[in-house]
Amino acid sequence: MAPAFNAERLTDSAKVEKWFKRNCKDVLSRECTAIEKVDVLAYLMGLK
Ligand code: HEM
């Protein structure tokens, strides 16, 4: 899911928000905070 490996990842903000909402609820039983989303995005965008 890192843009370095698939240029189409993280390009559609509506889709990113949709999947954050769905997957955070599945995994954490709550929505992620803005800080948690920034951490995940920074990690994925930093992969080379
Ligand atoms: C806290 C844990 C998770 C976070 C923060 C997370 C985050 C995300 C984000 C941001 C996207 C959008 C990616 C994009 O737009 O390129 C996404 C997509 C997706 N995630 Fe997760 N995810 C998590 C856990 C999971 C789990 C446990 C599953 C399945 C077992 C899963 C399955 C998927 C699928 C199927 C997509 C859509 C991929 C596609 O569009 O091709 N995720 N996730």
PDB file of C-alpha atoms and ligand atoms in Angstrom:
ATOM      1  CA  MET A   1       0.000   0.000   0.000  1.00  0.00           C
ATOM      2  CA  ALA A   2       3.005   2.337  -0.140  1.00  0.00           C
ATOM      3  CA  PRO A   3       3.048   4.849  -3.039  1.00  0.00           C
ATOM      4  CA  ALA A   4       6.683   3.875  -3.699  1.00  0.00           C
ATOM      5  CA  PHE A   5       5.459   0.451  -4.849  1.00  0.00           C
ATOM      6  CA  ASN A   6       2.066   1.346  -6.343  1.00  0.00           C
ATOM      7  CA  ALA A   7       1.722   4.911  -7.661  1.00  0.00           C
ATOM      8  CA  GLU A   8      -2.076   4.783  -7.385  1.00  0.00           C
ATOM      9  CA  ARG A   9      -2.043   4.286  -3.600  1.00  0.00           C
ATOM     10  CA  LEU A  10      -3.128   7.212  -1.400  1.00  0.00           C
ATOM     11  CA  THR A  11      -4.094   9.402  -4.360  1.00  0.00           C
ATOM     12  CA  ASP A  12      -7.865   9.621  -3.748  1.00  0.00           C
ATOM     13  CA  SER A  13      -8.573  11.367  -0.428  1.00  0.00           C
ATOM     14  CA  ALA A  14     -12.231  10.262  -0.337  1.00  0.00           C
ATOM     15  CA  LYS A  15     -11.108   6.658  -0.698  1.00  0.00           C
ATOM     16  CA  VAL A  16      -8.381   7.049   1.937  1.00  0.00           C
ATOM     17  CA  GLU A  17     -10.914   8.469   4.405  1.00  0.00           C
ATOM     18  CA  LYS A  18     -13.414   5.700   3.612  1.00  0.00           C
ATOM     19  CA  TRP A  19     -10.870   2.965   4.285  1.00  0.00           C
ATOM     20  CA  PHE A  20      -9.482   4.641   7.403  1.00  0.00           C
ATOM     21  CA  LYS A  21     -13.017   4.782   8.786  1.00  0.00           C
ATOM     22  CA  ARG A  22     -13.830   1.176   7.918  1.00  0.00           C
ATOM     23  CA  ASN A  23     -10.516  -0.414   8.861  1.00  0.00           C
ATOM     24  CA  CYS A  24      -9.912   1.543  12.062  1.00  0.00           C
ATOM     25  CA  LYS A  25     -13.377   0.514  13.259  1.00  0.00           C
ATOM     26  CA  ASP A  26     -12.662  -3.115  12.358  1.00  0.00           C
ATOM     27  CA  VAL A  27      -9.267  -3.181  14.064  1.00  0.00           C
ATOM     28  CA  LEU A  28      -9.705  -0.754  16.974  1.00  0.00           C
ATOM     29  CA  SER A  29     -13.527  -0.645  17.356  1.00  0.00           C
ATOM     30  CA  ARG A  30     -13.297   3.147  16.981  1.00  0.00           C
ATOM     31  CA  GLU A  31     -12.248   5.684  14.393  1.00  0.00           C
ATOM     32  CA  CYS A  32      -8.583   6.646  14.236  1.00  0.00           C
ATOM     33  CA  THR A  33      -7.565  10.087  15.449  1.00  0.00           C
ATOM     34  CA  ALA A  34      -6.017  12.602  13.065  1.00  0.00           C
ATOM     35  CA  ILE A  35      -2.650  11.993  14.744  1.00  0.00           C
ATOM     36  CA  GLU A  36      -2.934   8.230  14.203  1.00  0.00           C
ATOM     37  CA  LYS A  37      -3.816   8.757  10.528  1.00  0.00           C
ATOM     38  CA  VAL A  38      -0.835  11.070  10.076  1.00  0.00           C
ATOM     39  CA  ASP A  39       1.428   8.415  11.651  1.00  0.00           C
ATOM     40  CA  VAL A  40       0.177   5.684   9.279  1.00  0.00           C
ATOM     41  CA  LEU A  41       0.413   7.949   6.222  1.00  0.00           C
ATOM     42  CA  ALA A  42       3.915   9.142   7.173  1.00  0.00           C
ATOM     43  CA  TYR A  43       5.022   5.521   7.538  1.00  0.00           C
ATOM     44  CA  LEU A  44       3.546   4.430   4.182  1.00  0.00           C
ATOM     45  CA  MET A  45       4.853   7.511   2.333  1.00  0.00           C
ATOM     46  CA  GLY A  46       8.324   7.055   3.846  1.00  0.00           C
ATOM     47  CA  LEU A  47       8.796   3.489   2.553  1.00  0.00           C
ATOM     48  CA  LYS A  48      11.285   3.236  -0.307  1.00  0.00           C
TER      49      LYS A  48
HETATM   50  C1  HEM B   1      -5.555  -0.043  11.787  1.00  0.00           C
HETATM   51  C2  HEM B   1      -5.426  -0.842  10.729  1.00  0.00           C
HETATM   52  C3  HEM B   1      -5.626  -0.362   9.311  1.00  0.00           C
HETATM   53  C4  HEM B   1      -5.425   0.888   8.776  1.00  0.00           C
HETATM   54  C5  HEM B   1      -4.965   2.171   9.475  1.00  0.00           C
HETATM   55  C6  HEM B   1      -5.755   0.801   7.361  1.00  0.00           C
HETATM   56  C7  HEM B   1      -5.693   1.852   6.455  1.00  0.00           C
HETATM   57  C8  HEM B   1      -6.055   1.802   5.115  1.00  0.00           C
HETATM   58  C9  HEM B   1      -6.036   2.912   4.182  1.00  0.00           C
HETATM   59  C10 HEM B   1      -5.581   4.339   4.498  1.00  0.00           C
HETATM   60  C11 HEM B   1      -6.474   2.453   2.982  1.00  0.00           C
HETATM   61  C12 HEM B   1      -6.612   3.264   1.672  1.00  0.00           C
HETATM   62  C13 HEM B   1      -5.391   3.045   0.778  1.00  0.00           C
HETATM   63  C14 HEM B   1      -5.398   3.851  -0.505  1.00  0.00           C
HETATM   64  O1  HEM B   1      -6.244   4.717  -0.717  1.00  0.00           O
HETATM   65  O2  HEM B   1      -4.504   3.641  -1.337  1.00  0.00           O
HETATM   66  C15 HEM B   1      -6.798   1.048   3.148  1.00  0.00           C
HETATM   67  C16 HEM B   1      -7.293   0.229   2.158  1.00  0.00           C
HETATM   68  C17 HEM B   1      -7.633  -1.096   2.321  1.00  0.00           C
HETATM   69  N1  HEM B   1      -7.446  -1.868   3.458  1.00  0.00           N
HETATM   70 FE1  HEM B   1      -6.745  -1.190   5.243  1.00  0.00          FE
HETATM   71  N2  HEM B   1      -6.113  -0.498   7.063  1.00  0.00           N
HETATM   72  C18 HEM B   1      -6.064  -1.235   8.234  1.00  0.00           C
HETATM   73  C19 HEM B   1      -6.388  -2.574   8.395  1.00  0.00           C
HETATM   74  C20 HEM B   1      -6.882  -3.394   7.396  1.00  0.00           C
HETATM   75  C21 HEM B   1      -7.285  -4.775   7.579  1.00  0.00           C
HETATM   76  C22 HEM B   1      -7.190  -5.526   8.905  1.00  0.00           C
HETATM   77  C23 HEM B   1      -7.718  -5.227   6.377  1.00  0.00           C
HETATM   78  C24 HEM B   1      -8.226  -6.573   5.964  1.00  0.00           C
HETATM   79  C25 HEM B   1      -8.114  -7.687   6.692  1.00  0.00           C
HETATM   80  C26 HEM B   1      -7.597  -4.143   5.425  1.00  0.00           C
HETATM   81  C27 HEM B   1      -7.961  -4.192   4.092  1.00  0.00           C
HETATM   82  C28 HEM B   1      -7.948  -3.131   3.207  1.00  0.00           C
HETATM   83  C29 HEM B   1      -8.452  -3.186   1.831  1.00  0.00           C
HETATM   84  C30 HEM B   1      -9.062  -4.402   1.154  1.00  0.00           C
HETATM   85  C31 HEM B   1      -8.252  -1.904   1.286  1.00  0.00           C
HETATM   86  C32 HEM B   1      -8.617  -1.426  -0.126  1.00  0.00           C
HETATM   87  C33 HEM B   1      -7.473  -1.703  -1.077  1.00  0.00           C
HETATM   88  C34 HEM B   1      -7.773  -1.247  -2.498  1.00  0.00           C
HETATM   89  O3  HEM B   1      -8.468  -0.259  -2.707  1.00  0.00           O
HETATM   90  O4  HEM B   1      -7.259  -1.892  -3.407  1.00  0.00           O
HETATM   91  N3  HEM B   1      -7.074  -3.043   6.067  1.00  0.00           N
HETATM   92  N4  HEM B   1      -6.522   0.680   4.445  1.00  0.00           N
END
